[in-house]
Short mmCIF file of C-alpha atoms and ligand atoms in Angstrom, two decimals:
data_model
loop_
_atom_site.label_atom_id
_atom_site.label_comp_id
_atom_site.label_asym_id
_atom_site.label_seq_id
_atom_site.Cartn_x
_atom_site.Cartn_y
_atom_site.Cartn_z
CA MET A 1 -116.79 -236.63 10.75
CA LYS A 2 -112.97 -235.93 11.38
CA HIS A 3 -112.70 -235.09 7.54
CA ILE A 4 -115.31 -232.49 7.84
CA SER A 5 -114.08 -230.89 11.17
CA LYS A 6 -110.58 -230.94 9.73
CA GLN A 7 -111.74 -229.17 6.54
CA SER A 8 -113.54 -226.32 8.60
CA GLU A 9 -110.31 -225.67 10.31
CA VAL A 10 -108.46 -225.46 7.32
CA LEU A 11 -111.07 -223.27 5.82
CA GLY A 12 -111.34 -221.24 9.10
CA ILE A 13 -111.85 -217.38 8.44
CA ASN A 14 -108.57 -216.31 10.31
CA SER A 15 -106.37 -218.06 7.91
CA ASN A 16 -103.53 -216.19 6.62
CA HIS A 17 -103.62 -213.56 4.04
CA ASN A 18 -100.39 -214.72 2.38
CA GLU A 19 -102.06 -215.81 -1.07
CA PHE A 20 -103.61 -211.90 -1.24
CA LYS A 21 -99.96 -210.63 -0.11
CA LYS A 22 -98.25 -212.56 -2.75
CA ALA A 23 -100.68 -211.52 -5.48
CA VAL A 24 -100.33 -207.84 -4.42
CA LEU A 25 -96.61 -208.15 -4.67
CA ARG A 26 -96.77 -210.11 -8.11
CA LEU A 27 -98.97 -207.25 -9.36
CA THR A 28 -96.71 -204.77 -8.01
CA LEU A 29 -93.76 -206.25 -9.98
CA TYR A 30 -95.75 -206.52 -13.21
CA TYR A 31 -96.78 -202.88 -12.74
CA THR A 32 -93.22 -201.85 -11.91
CA ALA A 33 -91.88 -203.77 -14.67
CA GLY A 34 -94.08 -202.05 -17.21
CA VAL A 35 -93.12 -198.55 -15.99
CA PHE A 36 -89.50 -199.69 -16.16
CA ILE A 37 -89.63 -200.76 -19.83
CA ILE A 38 -91.78 -197.37 -20.76
CA LEU A 39 -89.13 -195.41 -18.98
CA SER A 40 -86.08 -196.94 -20.38
CA LEU A 41 -87.46 -196.87 -23.87
CA PHE A 42 -88.33 -193.05 -23.47
CA SER A 43 -84.87 -192.28 -22.22
CA PHE A 44 -83.17 -194.34 -25.08
CA LEU A 45 -85.17 -192.33 -27.51
CA ILE A 46 -84.41 -188.87 -25.71
CA TYR A 47 -80.71 -189.65 -25.45
CA GLY A 48 -80.55 -191.36 -29.03
CA LEU A 49 -82.25 -188.38 -30.52
CA PHE A 50 -80.08 -185.82 -28.73
CA VAL A 51 -76.94 -187.35 -29.50
CA THR A 52 -77.95 -188.06 -33.23
CA ARG A 53 -79.04 -184.07 -33.50
CA TYR A 54 -76.02 -182.82 -31.70
CA ASP A 55 -73.60 -185.19 -33.68
CA ARG A 56 -75.15 -183.68 -37.01
CA THR A 57 -74.97 -180.20 -35.99
CA PHE A 58 -71.31 -180.68 -34.56
CA HIS A 59 -70.27 -182.12 -38.01
CA GLU A 60 -72.16 -179.43 -40.13
CA GLY A 61 -70.98 -176.56 -37.95
CA VAL A 62 -68.44 -175.99 -35.28
CA HIS A 63 -65.17 -177.77 -35.43
CA SER A 64 -63.22 -176.62 -32.43
CA GLU A 65 -61.69 -179.13 -29.82
CA ASN A 66 -63.49 -176.93 -27.14
CA ALA A 67 -66.79 -177.38 -28.58
CA GLU A 68 -66.22 -181.19 -28.76
CA THR A 69 -65.41 -181.40 -25.00
CA ILE A 70 -68.66 -179.20 -24.17
CA GLY A 71 -70.58 -181.63 -26.34
CA ASP A 72 -69.16 -184.72 -24.49
CA GLU A 73 -70.09 -183.09 -21.21
CA ILE A 74 -73.49 -182.20 -22.29
CA LYS A 75 -74.15 -185.68 -23.18
CA GLU A 76 -72.68 -187.07 -20.18
CA ASN A 77 -74.82 -184.83 -18.09
CA LEU A 78 -77.87 -185.77 -20.09
CA LEU A 79 -77.07 -189.49 -19.39
CA HIS A 80 -76.62 -188.85 -15.64
CA ILE A 81 -79.99 -186.61 -15.56
CA LEU A 82 -81.80 -189.41 -17.38
CA ILE A 83 -80.62 -191.98 -15.25
CA VAL A 84 -81.19 -190.12 -12.03
CA SER A 85 -84.85 -189.21 -13.16
CA ASP A 86 -85.47 -192.77 -14.18
CA LEU A 87 -84.46 -194.14 -10.96
CA THR A 88 -86.42 -191.58 -8.97
CA LEU A 89 -89.46 -192.34 -10.88
CA LEU A 90 -88.92 -196.02 -10.54
CA VAL A 91 -88.97 -195.83 -6.94
CA ILE A 92 -92.03 -193.62 -6.95
CA ALA A 93 -93.58 -196.28 -9.32
CA VAL A 94 -92.97 -199.08 -7.01
CA PHE A 95 -95.06 -197.39 -4.35
CA VAL A 96 -97.86 -196.09 -6.55
CA SER A 97 -98.10 -199.93 -8.25
CA TYR A 98 -98.41 -201.40 -4.71
CA GLY A 99 -101.07 -198.98 -3.68
CA LEU A 100 -102.80 -199.74 -7.17
CA SER A 101 -102.41 -203.37 -6.71
CA ARG A 102 -103.92 -203.41 -3.42
CA LYS A 103 -106.74 -201.55 -4.70
CA THR A 104 -107.31 -203.67 -7.64
CA LEU A 105 -107.16 -206.87 -5.60
CA SER A 106 -108.83 -205.88 -2.18
CA PRO A 107 -112.49 -206.58 -3.66
CA LEU A 108 -111.25 -209.84 -4.90
CA GLU A 109 -109.75 -210.67 -1.33
CA GLU A 110 -112.96 -209.77 0.11
CA VAL A 111 -114.92 -212.16 -2.18
CA TYR A 112 -112.27 -214.73 -1.33
CA GLN A 113 -112.92 -214.28 2.31
CA LYS A 114 -116.50 -214.29 1.97
CA GLN A 115 -116.45 -217.59 0.11
CA LYS A 116 -114.23 -219.00 2.51
CA ARG A 117 -116.49 -217.98 5.47
CA PHE A 118 -119.34 -219.28 3.57
CA ILE A 119 -117.87 -222.81 3.10
CA ALA A 120 -116.55 -222.83 6.80
CA ASN A 121 -120.17 -222.01 7.91
CA ALA A 122 -121.92 -224.50 5.58
CA ALA A 123 -119.35 -227.26 6.81
CA HIS A 124 -120.10 -226.52 10.56
CA GLU A 125 -123.95 -226.63 9.58
CA LEU A 126 -123.45 -230.02 7.98
CA ARG A 127 -121.31 -231.18 10.77
CA THR A 128 -123.91 -230.87 13.40
CA PRO A 129 -126.63 -233.12 12.25
CA LEU A 130 -124.03 -235.68 11.18
CA ALA A 131 -122.71 -235.58 14.65
CA VAL A 132 -126.25 -235.94 16.07
CA LEU A 133 -126.88 -238.87 13.68
CA LYS A 134 -123.39 -240.37 14.72
CA ALA A 135 -123.90 -240.17 18.48
CA GLY A 136 -127.41 -241.72 18.11
CA GLY A 137 -126.39 -244.53 15.99
CA GLN A 138 -123.44 -245.44 18.49
CA LEU A 139 -125.74 -245.23 21.43
CA ILE A 140 -128.38 -247.61 19.77
CA ALA A 141 -125.94 -250.10 18.63
CA GLU A 142 -124.23 -250.43 22.20
CA LYS A 143 -126.77 -253.25 23.23
CA GLU A 144 -130.15 -254.73 22.13
CA ARG A 145 -132.80 -252.11 22.20
CA SER A 146 -136.70 -252.39 22.51
CA SER A 147 -138.59 -251.78 19.31
CA ASP A 148 -139.84 -248.42 20.59
CA GLU A 149 -136.24 -247.40 21.07
CA TYR A 150 -135.48 -248.39 17.60
CA LYS A 151 -138.42 -246.41 16.41
CA LYS A 152 -137.56 -243.45 18.34
CA PHE A 153 -134.07 -243.83 16.86
CA VAL A 154 -135.35 -244.02 13.15
CA HIS A 155 -137.56 -240.91 13.87
CA GLU A 156 -135.02 -238.92 15.13
CA SER A 157 -132.31 -239.81 12.55
CA LEU A 158 -135.17 -239.13 9.68
CA GLU A 159 -135.34 -235.36 11.25
CA GLU A 160 -131.73 -234.94 11.15
CA VAL A 161 -132.06 -236.19 7.42
CA GLY A 162 -134.31 -233.78 6.84
CA ARG A 163 -132.42 -230.97 8.09
CA LEU A 164 -129.37 -232.04 6.18
CA ILE A 165 -131.75 -232.04 2.85
CA ASP A 166 -133.05 -228.62 3.78
CA LEU A 167 -129.58 -227.22 4.29
CA SER A 168 -128.31 -228.91 0.99
CA ASN A 169 -131.49 -227.25 -0.82
CA ASP A 170 -130.85 -223.59 0.52
CA LEU A 171 -126.99 -223.95 -0.38
CA LEU A 172 -128.11 -225.09 -3.83
CA PHE A 173 -130.40 -222.22 -4.19
CA LEU A 174 -127.91 -219.75 -3.05
CA ALA A 175 -125.29 -221.10 -5.27
CA GLN A 176 -127.42 -221.09 -8.37
CA ASN A 177 -128.71 -217.53 -7.64
CA THR A 178 -125.30 -215.78 -7.51
CA SER A 179 -125.60 -214.37 -10.77
CA HIS A 180 -128.33 -212.19 -9.45
CA SER A 181 -130.35 -212.54 -12.55
CA ILE A 182 -134.10 -214.16 -12.72
CA GLY A 183 -134.87 -216.52 -15.18
CA ASP A 184 -138.52 -218.06 -15.57
CA VAL A 185 -139.99 -214.69 -15.28
CA GLN A 186 -143.80 -214.60 -15.52
CA LEU A 187 -146.86 -212.78 -14.62
CA PHE A 188 -148.80 -214.59 -11.89
CA TYR A 189 -151.29 -213.73 -9.23
CA LEU A 190 -149.38 -212.85 -6.08
CA SER A 191 -152.73 -212.93 -3.97
CA GLU A 192 -153.22 -216.41 -4.94
CA THR A 193 -149.72 -217.26 -4.32
CA CYS A 194 -149.89 -216.09 -0.74
CA LEU A 195 -153.10 -217.79 0.05
CA LYS A 196 -151.64 -221.19 -1.26
CA GLN A 197 -148.73 -220.66 1.17
CA CYS A 198 -150.93 -219.66 4.28
CA LEU A 199 -152.75 -222.86 3.49
CA HIS A 200 -149.59 -224.92 2.76
CA ILE A 201 -147.93 -223.95 6.25
CA ALA A 202 -151.28 -224.29 8.14
CA PRO A 203 -150.52 -227.93 9.37
CA TYR A 204 -147.11 -227.07 10.50
CA ALA A 205 -148.52 -223.89 12.32
CA GLU A 206 -151.23 -226.30 13.88
CA MET A 207 -148.40 -228.83 15.07
CA LYS A 208 -146.64 -225.82 16.65
CA SER A 209 -149.94 -224.36 18.19
CA ASN A 210 -149.98 -221.31 16.26
CA VAL A 211 -152.47 -219.99 14.12
CA VAL A 212 -152.27 -218.35 10.62
CA GLU A 213 -154.56 -215.65 9.68
CA SER A 214 -154.82 -213.74 6.33
CA ASP A 215 -156.07 -210.75 4.77
CA ILE A 216 -155.06 -210.90 1.16
CA ALA A 217 -156.55 -208.34 -1.20
CA PRO A 218 -157.46 -210.13 -4.29
CA ASP A 219 -156.29 -209.98 -7.94
CA ILE A 220 -152.70 -208.60 -7.27
CA SER A 221 -150.55 -209.71 -10.01
CA LEU A 222 -146.73 -209.56 -10.15
CA ARG A 223 -144.12 -210.14 -12.70
CA GLY A 224 -141.25 -212.49 -11.36
CA LYS A 225 -140.38 -216.05 -10.58
CA GLN A 226 -143.16 -217.47 -8.95
CA SER A 227 -141.46 -220.45 -7.25
CA ASP A 228 -139.04 -217.85 -5.77
CA ILE A 229 -141.77 -215.86 -4.30
CA GLU A 230 -143.34 -219.13 -3.06
CA ARG A 231 -140.17 -219.57 -1.40
CA LEU A 232 -139.80 -216.30 0.21
CA ILE A 233 -143.27 -216.26 1.64
CA LEU A 234 -142.85 -219.57 2.99
CA ASN A 235 -139.62 -218.65 4.75
CA LEU A 236 -141.22 -215.83 6.32
CA LEU A 237 -144.10 -217.81 7.48
CA LYS A 238 -141.88 -220.96 8.82
CA ASN A 239 -139.89 -218.24 10.86
CA ALA A 240 -142.98 -216.54 12.23
CA ILE A 241 -144.01 -220.03 13.30
CA ASP A 242 -140.87 -221.16 14.68
CA TYR A 243 -140.06 -218.14 16.69
CA ASN A 244 -143.37 -217.82 18.03
CA HIS A 245 -144.88 -218.52 21.57
CA ALA A 246 -147.36 -221.48 21.77
CA GLN A 247 -150.84 -220.38 21.00
CA GLY A 248 -149.35 -217.50 19.10
CA THR A 249 -150.83 -215.91 15.87
CA VAL A 250 -149.22 -214.97 12.56
CA LEU A 251 -150.90 -212.48 10.43
CA VAL A 252 -150.20 -212.34 6.76
CA THR A 253 -151.63 -209.16 4.62
CA LEU A 254 -151.26 -208.29 1.13
CA VAL A 255 -152.28 -204.62 0.15
CA LYS A 256 -151.81 -202.52 -2.98
CA LYS A 257 -150.54 -199.22 -1.92
CA SER A 258 -149.11 -196.24 -4.09
CA GLY A 259 -148.84 -198.58 -7.40
CA LYS A 260 -146.99 -201.25 -5.17
CA ALA A 261 -147.67 -204.71 -3.75
CA VAL A 262 -146.87 -204.79 0.07
CA LEU A 263 -146.75 -207.99 1.60
CA SER A 264 -146.65 -208.35 5.61
CA VAL A 265 -146.05 -211.35 7.66
CA GLN A 266 -146.49 -210.15 11.32
CA ASP A 267 -145.96 -212.66 14.39
CA SER A 268 -146.56 -212.47 18.23
CA GLY A 269 -143.44 -214.19 18.78
CA ILE A 270 -140.22 -213.76 20.79
CA GLY A 271 -139.02 -210.66 18.58
CA ILE A 272 -135.28 -209.91 17.64
CA SER A 273 -133.03 -207.76 19.52
CA SER A 274 -131.80 -204.41 18.27
CA LYS A 275 -128.38 -206.06 18.39
CA ASP A 276 -129.29 -208.87 16.21
CA LEU A 277 -131.57 -206.85 13.84
CA PRO A 278 -128.94 -205.62 11.52
CA TYR A 279 -127.51 -209.01 10.81
CA ILE A 280 -130.42 -211.16 10.35
CA PHE A 281 -130.04 -211.14 6.50
CA GLU A 282 -126.59 -212.34 6.68
CA ARG A 283 -125.86 -215.89 5.51
CA PHE A 284 -125.71 -218.32 8.53
CA TYR A 285 -126.60 -215.68 10.99
CA LYS A 286 -128.76 -216.73 13.79
CA ALA A 287 -129.70 -214.47 16.85
CA ASP A 288 -128.52 -215.73 20.32
CA THR A 289 -131.92 -216.80 21.18
CA ALA A 290 -131.82 -219.18 18.19
CA ARG A 291 -128.18 -220.01 18.26
CA THR A 292 -127.96 -223.03 20.32
CA TYR A 293 -128.61 -226.21 18.35
CA ASN A 294 -131.71 -227.97 19.01
CA LYS A 295 -134.14 -229.90 16.59
CA ASN A 296 -136.16 -227.04 15.64
CA SER A 297 -133.31 -224.57 14.87
CA GLY A 298 -132.80 -223.51 11.53
CA THR A 299 -129.73 -223.34 9.12
CA GLY A 300 -129.43 -219.28 9.06
CA LEU A 301 -129.92 -219.37 5.58
CA GLY A 302 -133.85 -218.33 5.44
CA LEU A 303 -133.52 -214.64 5.33
CA ALA A 304 -130.50 -214.46 3.22
CA ILE A 305 -132.58 -216.50 0.54
CA VAL A 306 -135.38 -213.80 1.11
CA SER A 307 -132.94 -211.21 0.99
CA ASP A 308 -131.73 -212.59 -2.46
CA ILE A 309 -134.96 -213.05 -3.77
CA VAL A 310 -136.03 -209.46 -2.48
CA ARG A 311 -133.06 -208.03 -4.67
CA GLU A 312 -133.73 -210.12 -7.69
CA HIS A 313 -137.18 -208.79 -7.99
CA GLY A 314 -136.39 -205.02 -7.29
CA ALA A 315 -138.45 -205.14 -4.11
CA THR A 316 -137.53 -203.96 -0.67
CA ILE A 317 -137.90 -205.51 2.84
CA ALA A 318 -138.32 -203.84 6.20
CA VAL A 319 -138.36 -205.29 9.83
CA GLU A 320 -139.86 -204.23 12.95
CA SER A 321 -139.61 -206.01 16.07
CA GLU A 322 -139.77 -205.96 19.85
CA LEU A 323 -138.42 -208.48 22.18
CA GLY A 324 -141.07 -210.48 23.93
CA LYS A 325 -143.85 -208.98 21.65
CA GLY A 326 -143.11 -210.19 17.93
CA SER A 327 -141.87 -209.11 14.55
CA ARG A 328 -143.41 -207.73 11.50
CA PHE A 329 -141.57 -208.34 7.99
CA GLU A 330 -142.77 -206.06 5.34
CA VAL A 331 -142.04 -206.78 1.46
CA THR A 332 -142.68 -204.08 -1.01
CA PHE A 333 -142.85 -205.40 -4.72
CA PRO A 334 -143.02 -202.85 -7.58
CA LEU A 335 -145.76 -203.25 -9.90
CA VAL A 336 -145.77 -203.43 -13.67
P1 ADP B 401 -132.87 -219.60 10.41
O1 ADP B 401 -132.68 -220.69 9.74
O2 ADP B 401 -132.19 -219.90 11.75
O3 ADP B 401 -134.42 -219.34 10.98
P2 ADP B 401 -132.97 -217.24 9.21
O4 ADP B 401 -131.86 -216.59 8.29
O5 ADP B 401 -134.52 -217.41 8.58
O6 ADP B 401 -132.42 -218.60 9.64
O7 ADP B 401 -133.16 -216.04 10.21
C1 ADP B 401 -132.14 -215.70 11.03
C2 ADP B 401 -132.27 -215.37 12.35
O8 ADP B 401 -133.20 -214.21 12.50
C3 ADP B 401 -132.71 -216.62 13.20
O9 ADP B 401 -132.00 -217.42 13.45
C4 ADP B 401 -133.52 -215.72 14.23
O10 ADP B 401 -132.98 -215.74 15.26
C5 ADP B 401 -133.99 -214.59 13.64
N1 ADP B 401 -135.34 -214.42 13.00
C6 ADP B 401 -135.99 -214.50 11.92
N2 ADP B 401 -137.23 -214.44 11.90
C7 ADP B 401 -137.73 -214.13 13.10
C8 ADP B 401 -139.07 -213.97 13.61
N3 ADP B 401 -140.00 -213.74 12.74
N4 ADP B 401 -139.03 -213.62 15.10
C9 ADP B 401 -137.97 -213.90 15.64
N5 ADP B 401 -136.41 -214.03 15.20
C10 ADP B 401 -136.39 -214.22 13.81
#
């Protein structure tokens, strides 16, 4: 436990940007060194060419002492001009290189910070169920317990282990999908997949005193990764149940509209505030109502996974929600 909490501190999102600054300075140095080498070569070339040509002209033509002095002065002036202009260009090059280095490295810095935030959040999500497991174990081990108490502990521990398994599955899915390309693409019946998922979630809905209703147009097929689409539907359905009131309803519809398949999952639940709505697809984001840890709270990765799958399939997702009244998630798939 100590190890995990320590790690999340080390990986905190506010940690310093020293590495980034060092990389920018190093790149600035490389750019400036490159410019310096080019300028020096250029200046040597100009000066060398001038001196060679001048000396040749001088030896072939004019032979007065005055002309020799003028020649030396011209050479000296040229050398001064070259040195001053090279130094000026070098100073400008330092600033331009710094700007360019920042521009080159800032997308990498963004990815790096995102990665760090992701790991810190993952560590936090892992720590919470582990802390619950540890506290439960310590409490039960304090003294002799009745068999009912042991049973309750085992039951609760299994729930926490289930959460850890869900979390690791979600993390694995997101990690494997970072390339944003879909393998195992096939043509399958979306209508059947929707019905299958509605049936699959029905016992869970019943356990939560919810009802899942469906109105699915038959024979709509889709080209994509079936297992991902199953996951997308299941995540939307699970949320529609988890954030619903008791005796609430969930309505799933699938229709064909203007050459596209439109899947909608509507619930009569708690709704999402306009403040939270822009962020719900971000990894680990949980709206205020779901933020406090309880055995039903999710990982905050469900909609991030949905969003990845939507993007992979060239689809779009829209959400309408009203606090206290419910939400409707609509996914529009292009059909081939
Ligand atoms: P979680 O694992 O917390 O459910 P999600 O990524 O699936 O994570 O959802 C992010 C947040 O969006 C949830 O914490 C919840 O606050 C909100 N949310 C998602 N779906 C719904 C819904 N159908 N009704 C109300 N709030 C929802």
